[in-house]
Coordinates of C-alpha atoms (C1' of nucleotides) in Angstrom, one line a residue:
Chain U
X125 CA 121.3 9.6 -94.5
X126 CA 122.3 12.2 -91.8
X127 CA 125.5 11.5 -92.5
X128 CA 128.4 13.0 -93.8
X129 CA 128.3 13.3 -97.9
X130 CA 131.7 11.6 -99.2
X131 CA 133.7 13.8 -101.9
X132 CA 133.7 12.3 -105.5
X133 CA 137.7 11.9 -106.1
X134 CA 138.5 13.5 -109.4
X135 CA 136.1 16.3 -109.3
X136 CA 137.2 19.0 -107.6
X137 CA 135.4 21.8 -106.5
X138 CA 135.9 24.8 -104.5
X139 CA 134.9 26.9 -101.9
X140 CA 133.7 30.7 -102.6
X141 CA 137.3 32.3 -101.8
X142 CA 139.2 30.0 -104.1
X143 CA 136.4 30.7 -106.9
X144 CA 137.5 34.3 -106.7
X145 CA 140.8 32.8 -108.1
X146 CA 139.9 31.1 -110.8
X147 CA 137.1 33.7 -111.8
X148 CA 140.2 35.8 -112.2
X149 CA 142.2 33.7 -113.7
X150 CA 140.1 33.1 -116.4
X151 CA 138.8 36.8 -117.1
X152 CA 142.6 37.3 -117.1
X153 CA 143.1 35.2 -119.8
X154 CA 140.3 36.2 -121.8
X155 CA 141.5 39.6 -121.7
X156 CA 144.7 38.8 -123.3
X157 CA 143.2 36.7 -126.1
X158 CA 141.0 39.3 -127.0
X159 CA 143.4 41.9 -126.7
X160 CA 144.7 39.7 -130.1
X161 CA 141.3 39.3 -131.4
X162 CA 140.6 35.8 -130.9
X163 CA 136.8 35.4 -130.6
X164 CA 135.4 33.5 -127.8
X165 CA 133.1 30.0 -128.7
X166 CA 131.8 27.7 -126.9
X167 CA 131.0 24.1 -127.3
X168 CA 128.5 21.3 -126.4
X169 CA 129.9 19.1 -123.8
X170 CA 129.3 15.6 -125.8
X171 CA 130.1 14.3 -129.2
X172 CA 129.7 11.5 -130.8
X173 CA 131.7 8.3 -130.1
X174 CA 133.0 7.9 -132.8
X175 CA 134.5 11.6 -133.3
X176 CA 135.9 11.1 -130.1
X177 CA 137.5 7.7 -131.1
X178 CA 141.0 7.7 -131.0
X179 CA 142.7 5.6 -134.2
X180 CA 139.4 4.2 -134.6
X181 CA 139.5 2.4 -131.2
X182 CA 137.3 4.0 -128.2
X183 CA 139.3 5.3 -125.4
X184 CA 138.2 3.8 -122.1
X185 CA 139.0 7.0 -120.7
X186 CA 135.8 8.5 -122.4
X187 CA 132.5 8.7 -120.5
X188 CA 129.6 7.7 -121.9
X189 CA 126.6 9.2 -121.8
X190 CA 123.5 7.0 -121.2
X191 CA 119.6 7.7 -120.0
X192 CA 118.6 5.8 -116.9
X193 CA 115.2 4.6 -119.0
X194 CA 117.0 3.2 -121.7
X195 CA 115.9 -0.8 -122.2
X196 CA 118.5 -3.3 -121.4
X197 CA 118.9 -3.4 -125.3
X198 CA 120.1 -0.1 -126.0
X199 CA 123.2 0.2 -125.1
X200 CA 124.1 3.4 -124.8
X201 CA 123.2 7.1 -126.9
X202 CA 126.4 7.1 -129.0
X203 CA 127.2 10.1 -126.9
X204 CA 130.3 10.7 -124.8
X205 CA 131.7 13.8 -122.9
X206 CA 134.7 15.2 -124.4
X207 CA 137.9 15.3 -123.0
X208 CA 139.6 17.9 -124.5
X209 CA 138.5 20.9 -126.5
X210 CA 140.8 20.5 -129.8
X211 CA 138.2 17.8 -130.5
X212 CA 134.9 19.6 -130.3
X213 CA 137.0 22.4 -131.8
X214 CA 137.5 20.8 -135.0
X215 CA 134.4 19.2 -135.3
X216 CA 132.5 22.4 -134.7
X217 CA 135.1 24.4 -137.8
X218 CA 134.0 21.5 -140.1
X219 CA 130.1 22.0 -139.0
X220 CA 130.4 25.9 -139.1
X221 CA 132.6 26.8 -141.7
X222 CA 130.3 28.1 -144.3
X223 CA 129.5 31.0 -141.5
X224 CA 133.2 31.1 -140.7
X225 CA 136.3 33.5 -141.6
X226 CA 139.5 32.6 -142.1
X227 CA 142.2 31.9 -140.6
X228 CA 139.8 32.1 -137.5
X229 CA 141.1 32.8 -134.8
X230 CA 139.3 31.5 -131.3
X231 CA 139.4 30.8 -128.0
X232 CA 137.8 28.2 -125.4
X233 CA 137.2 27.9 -121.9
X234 CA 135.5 24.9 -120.6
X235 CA 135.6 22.1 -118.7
X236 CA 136.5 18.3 -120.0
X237 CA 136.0 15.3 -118.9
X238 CA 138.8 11.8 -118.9
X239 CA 138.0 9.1 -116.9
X240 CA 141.4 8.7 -115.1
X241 CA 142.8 7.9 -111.5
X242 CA 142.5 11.1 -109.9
X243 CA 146.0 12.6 -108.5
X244 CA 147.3 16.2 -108.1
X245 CA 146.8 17.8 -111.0
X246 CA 145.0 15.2 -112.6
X247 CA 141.6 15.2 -112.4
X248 CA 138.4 14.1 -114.3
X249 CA 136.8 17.2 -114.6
X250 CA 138.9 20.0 -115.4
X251 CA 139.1 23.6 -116.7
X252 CA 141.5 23.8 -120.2
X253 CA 141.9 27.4 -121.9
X254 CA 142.6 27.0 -125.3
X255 CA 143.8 29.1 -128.1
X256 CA 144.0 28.3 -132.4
X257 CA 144.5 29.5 -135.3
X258 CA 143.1 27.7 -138.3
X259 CA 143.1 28.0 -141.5
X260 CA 141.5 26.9 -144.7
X261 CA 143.9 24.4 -147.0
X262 CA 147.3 26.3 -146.0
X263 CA 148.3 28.7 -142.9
X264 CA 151.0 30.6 -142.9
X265 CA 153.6 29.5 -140.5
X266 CA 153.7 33.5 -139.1
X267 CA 150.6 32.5 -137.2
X268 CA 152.4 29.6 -134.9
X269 CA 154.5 32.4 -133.7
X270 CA 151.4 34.4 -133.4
X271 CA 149.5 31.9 -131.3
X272 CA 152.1 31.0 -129.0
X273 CA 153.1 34.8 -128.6
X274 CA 149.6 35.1 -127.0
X275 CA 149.8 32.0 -124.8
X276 CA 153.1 33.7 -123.5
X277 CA 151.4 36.5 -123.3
X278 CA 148.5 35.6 -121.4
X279 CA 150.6 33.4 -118.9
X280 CA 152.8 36.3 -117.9
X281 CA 150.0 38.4 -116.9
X282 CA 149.0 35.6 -114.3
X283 CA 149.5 35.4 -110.6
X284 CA 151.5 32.2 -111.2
X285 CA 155.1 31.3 -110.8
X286 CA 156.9 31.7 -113.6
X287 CA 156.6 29.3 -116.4
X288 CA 158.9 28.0 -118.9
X289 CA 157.8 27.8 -122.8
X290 CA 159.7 24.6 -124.2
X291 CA 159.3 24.6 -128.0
X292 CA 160.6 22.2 -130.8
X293 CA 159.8 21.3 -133.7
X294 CA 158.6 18.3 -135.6
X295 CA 159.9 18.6 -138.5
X296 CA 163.5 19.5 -137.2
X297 CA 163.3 15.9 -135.6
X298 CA 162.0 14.3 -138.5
X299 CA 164.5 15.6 -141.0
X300 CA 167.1 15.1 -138.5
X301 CA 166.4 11.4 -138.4
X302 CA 165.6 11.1 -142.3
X303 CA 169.3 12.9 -142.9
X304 CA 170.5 10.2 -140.2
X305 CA 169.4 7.5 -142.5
X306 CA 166.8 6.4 -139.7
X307 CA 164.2 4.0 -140.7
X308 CA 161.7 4.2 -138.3
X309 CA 161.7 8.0 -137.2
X310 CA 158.3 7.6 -135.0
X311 CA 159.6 4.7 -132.9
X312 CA 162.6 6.5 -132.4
X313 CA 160.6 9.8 -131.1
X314 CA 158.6 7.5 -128.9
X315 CA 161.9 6.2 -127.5
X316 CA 163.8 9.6 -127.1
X317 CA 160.6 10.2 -125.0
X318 CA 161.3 8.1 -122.7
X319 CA 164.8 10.5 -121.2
X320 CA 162.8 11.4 -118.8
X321 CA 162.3 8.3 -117.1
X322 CA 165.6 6.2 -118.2
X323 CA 169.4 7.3 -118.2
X324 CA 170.5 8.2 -121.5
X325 CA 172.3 4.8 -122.2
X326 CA 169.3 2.5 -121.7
X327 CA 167.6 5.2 -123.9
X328 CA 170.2 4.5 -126.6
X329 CA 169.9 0.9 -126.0
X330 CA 166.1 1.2 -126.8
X331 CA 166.7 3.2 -130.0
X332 CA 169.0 0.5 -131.6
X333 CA 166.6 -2.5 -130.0
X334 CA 163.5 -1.0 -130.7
X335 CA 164.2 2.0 -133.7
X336 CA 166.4 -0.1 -135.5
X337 CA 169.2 2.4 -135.3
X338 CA 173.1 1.7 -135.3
X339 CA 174.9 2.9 -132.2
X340 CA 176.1 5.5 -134.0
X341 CA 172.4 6.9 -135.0
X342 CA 171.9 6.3 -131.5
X343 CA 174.3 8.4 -130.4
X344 CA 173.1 11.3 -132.8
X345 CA 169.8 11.2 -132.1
X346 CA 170.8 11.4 -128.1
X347 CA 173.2 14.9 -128.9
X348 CA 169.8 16.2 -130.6
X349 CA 167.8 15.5 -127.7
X350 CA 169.8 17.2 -125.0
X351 CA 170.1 20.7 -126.8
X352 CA 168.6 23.0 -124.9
X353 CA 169.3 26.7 -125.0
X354 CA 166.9 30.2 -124.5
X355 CA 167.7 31.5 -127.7
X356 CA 168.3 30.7 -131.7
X357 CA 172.1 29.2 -130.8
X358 CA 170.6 25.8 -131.1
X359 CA 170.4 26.4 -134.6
X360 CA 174.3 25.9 -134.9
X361 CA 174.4 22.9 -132.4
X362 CA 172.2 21.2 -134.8
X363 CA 174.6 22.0 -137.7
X364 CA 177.4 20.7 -136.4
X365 CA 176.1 17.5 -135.9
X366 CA 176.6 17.1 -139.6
X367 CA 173.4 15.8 -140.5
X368 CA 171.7 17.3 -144.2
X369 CA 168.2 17.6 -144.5
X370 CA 165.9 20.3 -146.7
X371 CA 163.1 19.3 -143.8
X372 CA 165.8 19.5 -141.1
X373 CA 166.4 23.0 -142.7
X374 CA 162.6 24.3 -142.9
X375 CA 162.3 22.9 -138.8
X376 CA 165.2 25.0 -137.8
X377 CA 164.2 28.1 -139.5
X378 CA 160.7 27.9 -138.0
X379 CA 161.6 27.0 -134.5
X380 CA 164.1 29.7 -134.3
X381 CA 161.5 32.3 -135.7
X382 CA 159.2 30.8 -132.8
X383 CA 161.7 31.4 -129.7
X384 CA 162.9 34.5 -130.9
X385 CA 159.2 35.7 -131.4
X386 CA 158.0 34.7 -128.1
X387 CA 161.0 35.8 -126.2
X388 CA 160.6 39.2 -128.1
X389 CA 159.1 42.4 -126.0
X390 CA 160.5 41.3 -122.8
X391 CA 157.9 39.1 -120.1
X392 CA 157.6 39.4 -116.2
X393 CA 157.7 35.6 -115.5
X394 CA 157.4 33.5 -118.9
X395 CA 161.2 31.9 -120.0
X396 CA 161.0 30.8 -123.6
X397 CA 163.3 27.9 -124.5
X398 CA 163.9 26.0 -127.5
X399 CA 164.5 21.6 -126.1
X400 CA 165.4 19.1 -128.5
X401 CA 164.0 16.4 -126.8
X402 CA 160.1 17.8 -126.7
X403 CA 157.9 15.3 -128.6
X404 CA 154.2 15.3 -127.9
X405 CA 151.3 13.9 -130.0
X406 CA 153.0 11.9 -132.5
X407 CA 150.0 11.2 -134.2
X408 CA 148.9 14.7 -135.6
X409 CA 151.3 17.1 -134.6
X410 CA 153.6 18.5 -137.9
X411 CA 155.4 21.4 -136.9
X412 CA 156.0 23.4 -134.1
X413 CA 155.0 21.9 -130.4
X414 CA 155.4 23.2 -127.1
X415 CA 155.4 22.3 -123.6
X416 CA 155.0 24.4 -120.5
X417 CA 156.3 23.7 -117.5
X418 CA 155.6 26.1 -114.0
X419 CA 158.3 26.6 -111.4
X420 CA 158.2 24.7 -108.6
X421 CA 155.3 22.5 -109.6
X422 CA 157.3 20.2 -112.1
X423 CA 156.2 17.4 -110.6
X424 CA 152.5 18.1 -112.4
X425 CA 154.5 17.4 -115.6
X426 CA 153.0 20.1 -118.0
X427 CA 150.7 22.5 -117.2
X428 CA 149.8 23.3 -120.9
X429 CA 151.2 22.2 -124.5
X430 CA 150.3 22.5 -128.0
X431 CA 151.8 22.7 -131.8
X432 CA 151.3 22.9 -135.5
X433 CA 148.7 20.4 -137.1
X434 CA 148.6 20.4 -141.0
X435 CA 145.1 18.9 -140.6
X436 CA 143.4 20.0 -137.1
X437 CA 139.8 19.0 -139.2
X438 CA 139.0 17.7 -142.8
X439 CA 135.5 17.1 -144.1
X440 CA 137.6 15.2 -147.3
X441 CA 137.5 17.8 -149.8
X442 CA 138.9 20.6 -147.8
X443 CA 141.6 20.5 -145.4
X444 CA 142.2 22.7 -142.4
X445 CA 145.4 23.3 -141.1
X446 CA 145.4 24.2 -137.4
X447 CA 148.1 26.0 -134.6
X448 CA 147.4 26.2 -131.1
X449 CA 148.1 25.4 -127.3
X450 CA 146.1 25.0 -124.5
X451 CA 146.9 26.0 -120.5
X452 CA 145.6 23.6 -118.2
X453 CA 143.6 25.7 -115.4
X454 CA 142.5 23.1 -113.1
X455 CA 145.6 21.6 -113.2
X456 CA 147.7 24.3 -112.5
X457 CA 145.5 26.3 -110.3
X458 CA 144.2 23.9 -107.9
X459 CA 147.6 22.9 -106.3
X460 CA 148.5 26.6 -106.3
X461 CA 145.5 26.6 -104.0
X462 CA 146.2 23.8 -102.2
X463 CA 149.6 25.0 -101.5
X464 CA 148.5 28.7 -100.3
X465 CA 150.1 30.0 -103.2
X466 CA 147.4 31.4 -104.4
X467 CA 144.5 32.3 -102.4
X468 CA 141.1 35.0 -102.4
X469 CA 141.1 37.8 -100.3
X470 CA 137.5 37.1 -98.9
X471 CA 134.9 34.8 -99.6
X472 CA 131.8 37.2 -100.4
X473 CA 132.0 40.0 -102.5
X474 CA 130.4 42.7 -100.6
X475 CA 133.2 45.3 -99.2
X476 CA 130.6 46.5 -96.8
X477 CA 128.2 45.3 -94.2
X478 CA 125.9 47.5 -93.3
X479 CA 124.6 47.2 -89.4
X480 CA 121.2 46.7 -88.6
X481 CA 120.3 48.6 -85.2
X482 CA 117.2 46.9 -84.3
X483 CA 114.4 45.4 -86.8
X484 CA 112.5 48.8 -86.7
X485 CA 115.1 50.5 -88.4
X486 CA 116.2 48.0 -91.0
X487 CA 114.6 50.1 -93.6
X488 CA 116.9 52.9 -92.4
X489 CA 120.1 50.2 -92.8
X490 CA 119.0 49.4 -96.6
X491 CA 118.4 52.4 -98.3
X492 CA 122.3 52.8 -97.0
X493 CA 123.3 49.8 -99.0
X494 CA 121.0 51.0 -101.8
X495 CA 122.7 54.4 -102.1
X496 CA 126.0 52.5 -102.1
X497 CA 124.8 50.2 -104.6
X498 CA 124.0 52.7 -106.9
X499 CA 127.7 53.8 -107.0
X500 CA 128.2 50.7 -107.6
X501 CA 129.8 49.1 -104.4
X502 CA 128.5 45.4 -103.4
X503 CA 127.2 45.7 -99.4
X504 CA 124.8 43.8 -98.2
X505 CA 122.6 43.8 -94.6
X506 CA 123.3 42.4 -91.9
X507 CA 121.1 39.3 -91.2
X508 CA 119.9 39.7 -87.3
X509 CA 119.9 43.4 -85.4
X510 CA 122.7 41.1 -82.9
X511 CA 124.9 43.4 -80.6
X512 CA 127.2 45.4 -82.7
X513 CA 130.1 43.2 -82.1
X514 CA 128.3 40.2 -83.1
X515 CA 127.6 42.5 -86.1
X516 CA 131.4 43.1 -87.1
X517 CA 132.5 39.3 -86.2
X518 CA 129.9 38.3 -89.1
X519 CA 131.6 40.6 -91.2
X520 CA 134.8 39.7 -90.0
X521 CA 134.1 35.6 -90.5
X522 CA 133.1 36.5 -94.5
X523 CA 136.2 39.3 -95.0
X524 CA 134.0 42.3 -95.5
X525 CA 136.4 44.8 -94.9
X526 CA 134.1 47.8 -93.6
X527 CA 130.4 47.9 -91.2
X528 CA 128.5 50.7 -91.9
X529 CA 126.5 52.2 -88.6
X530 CA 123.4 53.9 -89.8
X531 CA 122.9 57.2 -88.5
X532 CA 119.8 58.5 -86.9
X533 CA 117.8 61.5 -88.0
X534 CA 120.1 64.3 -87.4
X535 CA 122.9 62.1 -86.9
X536 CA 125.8 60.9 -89.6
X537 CA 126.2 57.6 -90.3
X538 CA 129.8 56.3 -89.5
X539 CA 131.7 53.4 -91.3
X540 CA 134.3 51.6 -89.7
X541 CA 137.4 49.6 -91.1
X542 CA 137.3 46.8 -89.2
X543 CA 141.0 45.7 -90.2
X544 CA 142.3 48.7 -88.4
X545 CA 139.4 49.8 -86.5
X546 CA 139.3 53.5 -87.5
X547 CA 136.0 54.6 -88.2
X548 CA 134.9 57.6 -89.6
X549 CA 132.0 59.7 -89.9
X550 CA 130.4 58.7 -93.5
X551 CA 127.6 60.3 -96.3
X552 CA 126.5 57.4 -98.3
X553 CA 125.7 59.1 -100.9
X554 CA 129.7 59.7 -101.5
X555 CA 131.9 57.2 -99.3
X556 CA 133.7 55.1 -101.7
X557 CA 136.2 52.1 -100.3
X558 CA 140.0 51.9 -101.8
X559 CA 139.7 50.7 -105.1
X560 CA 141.7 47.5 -103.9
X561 CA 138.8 46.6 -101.5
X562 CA 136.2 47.4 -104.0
X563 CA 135.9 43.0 -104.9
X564 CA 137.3 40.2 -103.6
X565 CA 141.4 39.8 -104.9
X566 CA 143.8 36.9 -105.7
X567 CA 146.1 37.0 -102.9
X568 CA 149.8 35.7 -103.7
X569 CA 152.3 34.0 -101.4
X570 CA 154.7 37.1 -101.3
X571 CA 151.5 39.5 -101.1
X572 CA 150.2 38.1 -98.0
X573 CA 153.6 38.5 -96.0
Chain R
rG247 C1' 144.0 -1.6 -114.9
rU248 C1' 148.2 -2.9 -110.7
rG249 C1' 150.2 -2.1 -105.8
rG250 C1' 150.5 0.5 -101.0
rG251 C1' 148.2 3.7 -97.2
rU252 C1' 144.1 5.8 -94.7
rA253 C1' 138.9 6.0 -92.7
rU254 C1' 137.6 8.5 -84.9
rA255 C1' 134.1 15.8 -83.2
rG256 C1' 133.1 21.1 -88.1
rC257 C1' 139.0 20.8 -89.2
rU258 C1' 143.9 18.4 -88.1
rC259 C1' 144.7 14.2 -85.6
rA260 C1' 145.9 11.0 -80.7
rG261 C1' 143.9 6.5 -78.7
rC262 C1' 150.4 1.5 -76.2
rU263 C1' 149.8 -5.8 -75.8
rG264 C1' 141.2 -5.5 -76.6
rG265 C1' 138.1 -3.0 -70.9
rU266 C1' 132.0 1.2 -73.0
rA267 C1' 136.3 8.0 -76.6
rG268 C1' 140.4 12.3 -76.2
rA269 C1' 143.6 16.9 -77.6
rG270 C1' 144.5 21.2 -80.3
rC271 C1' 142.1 24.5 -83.4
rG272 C1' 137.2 26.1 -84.5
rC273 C1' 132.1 26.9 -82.6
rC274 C1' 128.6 28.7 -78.6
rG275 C1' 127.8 31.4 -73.9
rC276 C1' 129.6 34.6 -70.0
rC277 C1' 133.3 38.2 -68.0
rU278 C1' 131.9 42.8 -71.7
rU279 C1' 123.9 46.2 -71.1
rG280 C1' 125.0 48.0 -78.6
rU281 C1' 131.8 48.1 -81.5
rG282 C1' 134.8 42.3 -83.0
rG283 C1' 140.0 40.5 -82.8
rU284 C1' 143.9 39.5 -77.3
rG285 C1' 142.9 37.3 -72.3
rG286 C1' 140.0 34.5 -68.4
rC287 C1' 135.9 31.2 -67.1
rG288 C1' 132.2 27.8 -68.7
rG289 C1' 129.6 24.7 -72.6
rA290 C1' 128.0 21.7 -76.8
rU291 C1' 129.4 18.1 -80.5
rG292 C1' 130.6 11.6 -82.3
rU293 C1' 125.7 5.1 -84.6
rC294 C1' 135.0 5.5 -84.1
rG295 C1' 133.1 4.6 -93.0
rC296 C1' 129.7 0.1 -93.7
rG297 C1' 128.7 -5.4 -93.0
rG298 C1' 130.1 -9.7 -90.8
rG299 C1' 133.3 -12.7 -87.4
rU300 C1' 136.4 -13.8 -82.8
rU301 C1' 135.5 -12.4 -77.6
rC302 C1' 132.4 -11.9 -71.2
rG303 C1' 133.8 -7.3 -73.8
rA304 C1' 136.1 -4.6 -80.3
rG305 C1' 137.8 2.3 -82.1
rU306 C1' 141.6 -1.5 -81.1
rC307 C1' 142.1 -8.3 -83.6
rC308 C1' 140.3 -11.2 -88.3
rC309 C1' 137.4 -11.3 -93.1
rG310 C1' 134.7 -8.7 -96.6
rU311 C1' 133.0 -4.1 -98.7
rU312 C1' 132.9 1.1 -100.0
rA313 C1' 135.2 5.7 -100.2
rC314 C1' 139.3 8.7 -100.0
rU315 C1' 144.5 8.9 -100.9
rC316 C1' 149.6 8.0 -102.9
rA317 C1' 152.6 5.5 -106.5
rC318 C1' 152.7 2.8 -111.2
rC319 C1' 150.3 2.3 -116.1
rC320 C1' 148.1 5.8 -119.3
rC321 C1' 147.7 10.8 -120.6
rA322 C1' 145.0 14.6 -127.3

RNA sequence: GUGGGUAUAGCUCAGCUGGUAGAGCGCCGCCUUGUGGUGGCGGAUGUCGCGGGUUCGAGUCCCGUUACUCACCCCA
């Protein structure tokens, strides 16, 4: 039992430093969504199976929860952990909604739960931050552009790499097809999926095998998928395709509205893009869907997604249409960390240490941090009256960037700067650190050098 | 779910065809009798993942097992 305690794959945690990160992270992105007025909810971890079924079929990837006492007949509490928060989401708009507005507009920070094999960036506990609009019976199509215009937002104003905002548009692709004359439009989606993995000719292979398309469809559906472009040009690569389609029509009007709107105002690190070949969700997604993809990091595959669905929840009399997209913290910002990308400037948040000169005095050393408390600047005391130096390594070990040396009667206190060793003579009563070593900070990559 | 890899000090790892365990970093002490970092000297630390087998002898070979890890599958 003395022995080492061996991690649990798939559930990450981390150590006080790399907390700082994603502390910040997440404030970050609460600050943005309520900068556009989403309110903030959160919901229980569990649901029932069968609200979590998917198709009426449990996913295995669902855990189930289960009390130790139960009898050998009961099988299990009907309860299982969600895995994402669209789920919960909906069910909690269908339990709430007579003490609802809408459209209401939310957002969701939580952790969820699949039971996959761990890899990087996957995990089976994991932090998602999600933001929707929904509506009741109809929502305006203004509010995709809306919801994805504070994603970008909120993504820009991260210490990330840059991120890329792929958006298409479901019914472009259906109406595309339809006008084509395809039978089978979701097997053909499915297959168009699969460019990623096989060369474009197998992929058209596929679509005649499996879609029942002619070459020639095949061929069409293949031009579609590789238009890619950062602005609304894509509208008149479509056209000349020749294909004629009202819902073709309506998917190219909205997805242009959604790049143009999210590239709009200018961003630090977000690209916007509009890529035919996007799928996503073919079960419930109707409109607009996105994809985002980080720099560097495109081996995690997306880092955060979303779209349009005409019915997020229904309760069978009322319907409510849904928009949102969800950022994938875990994913994302563990391998940042991993990597050194992104990293905390200390691991406590006190920005002083006040020294303790021998135990007679210690009384003397906290009513320093008190006075410095009261202004509002974490310090805490040292632990043992040790030889200064031992003093400042402590201090040194944890990243407090200053050691306060209590003064005697008739003599000032001084504080020192440990990181460049000047020390000055200090009242504190007044002493204030640089605002930049007033908490812990996200350190980036370029920062550091 | 399928296949591969790994498991030795706090961390990263070495240990050739079997002979009773090592390095670097870190940690502790002293040089440095109240101000750290650099330098010098010294020191501590391991049921070599677990169980079994082969052998005079196993960290090393064999079998099993567990965990971790990578890839595939899947991925709302």
């Amino acid at each position: 039992m003395a022995n080492k305690i061996a991690p649990l794959g798939g559930f990450p945690e981390l150590l006080p430093a790399a907390r700082v990160v994603e502390r910040e992270v997440v404030a970050s992105l609460s600050r943005t969504f309520e900068l556009h007025g989403f309110a903030n909810i959160e919901t229980r971890v569990v649901e029932p199976l069968d609200r979590l079924a998917k198709g009426g079929e449990i996913d295995k990837e669902i855990y189930v929860l289960r009390r130790l006492q139960a009898g050998d007949g009961d099988s299990d509490s009907g309860l299982g952990l969600h895995f994402d928060l669209t789920v919960p989401f909906a069910r909690y708009v269908l339990e709430h909604a007579g003490h609802l507005e809408f459209p209401f507009r939310r957002f969701q920070i939580q952790p969820a739960w699949r039971g996959e094999r761990p890899q990087e960036g996957r995990y089976r506990q994991f932090t998602q931050a999600d933001v929707d609009i929904v509506g009741v019976d109809v929502l305006p199509f203004h509010h995709d552009v809306e919801v994805m215009r504070v994603m970008v937002d909120a993504l820009d104003a991260l210490p990330i790499p840059p991120v890329s905002f792929q958006f298409n548009n479901r019914k472009l692709i259906q109406g595309f097809y339809r006008g084509l004359g395809l039978a089978d439009v979701t097997a053909a989606i499915r297959t168009i999926d699969k460019l990623d993995k096989l060369p474009a000719d197998r992929v058209a292979a596929l679509l005649v095998s499996d879609a029942g398309a002619t070459p020639e469809q095949a061929q069409r559906c293949l031009e579609l998928a590789t238009i890619r472009v950062s602005d609304t040009s894509f509208v008149e690569q479509v056209r000349k395709l020749g294909v004629e389609d009202d819902l073709l029509e309506e998917g190219l009007t909205e997805l242009a509205a959604v790049v143009e709107g999210c590239a709009a105002g200018g961003h630090r690190h977000v690209t916007v893009e509009a890529n035919l070949r996007i799928a996503r969700g073919l079960d419930y997604y109707t409109g607009t869907v996105v994809e985002i993809f980080m720099e560097g990091y495109e081996r995690l595959k997306s880092v955060g997604g979303g779209g349009r669905y005409d019915a997020l929840a229904s309760d069978g009399r009322t319907t409510y249409p849904g928009v949102g997209v969800s950022f994938g913290v875990s994913r994302s910002l563990i391998p940042l960390l991993a990597d050194g990308v992104l990293s905390g400037s200390r691991a406590v948040p006190s920005a002083v240490l006040v020294a303790v000169v021998d135990e007679e005095t210690r009384d003397a050393s906290t009513a320093v941090a008190d006075a410095l408390r009261a202004r509002g600047i974490p310090c805490e005391v040292a632990a043992n009256a040790q030889k200064f130096g031992k003093q400042i390594r402590y201090a040194e070990r944890r990243g407090i960037p200053f050691v306060w040396f209590p003064g005697s009667p008739g003599v000032a206190g001084e504080v020192k700067d440990i990181r460049s060793g000047e020390q000055v003579a200090a009242d504190p009563a007044t002493w204030t650190p640089p605002t930049e070593d007033l908490r812990p900070q996200v350190v980036t990559e370029e920062k550091k050098q």
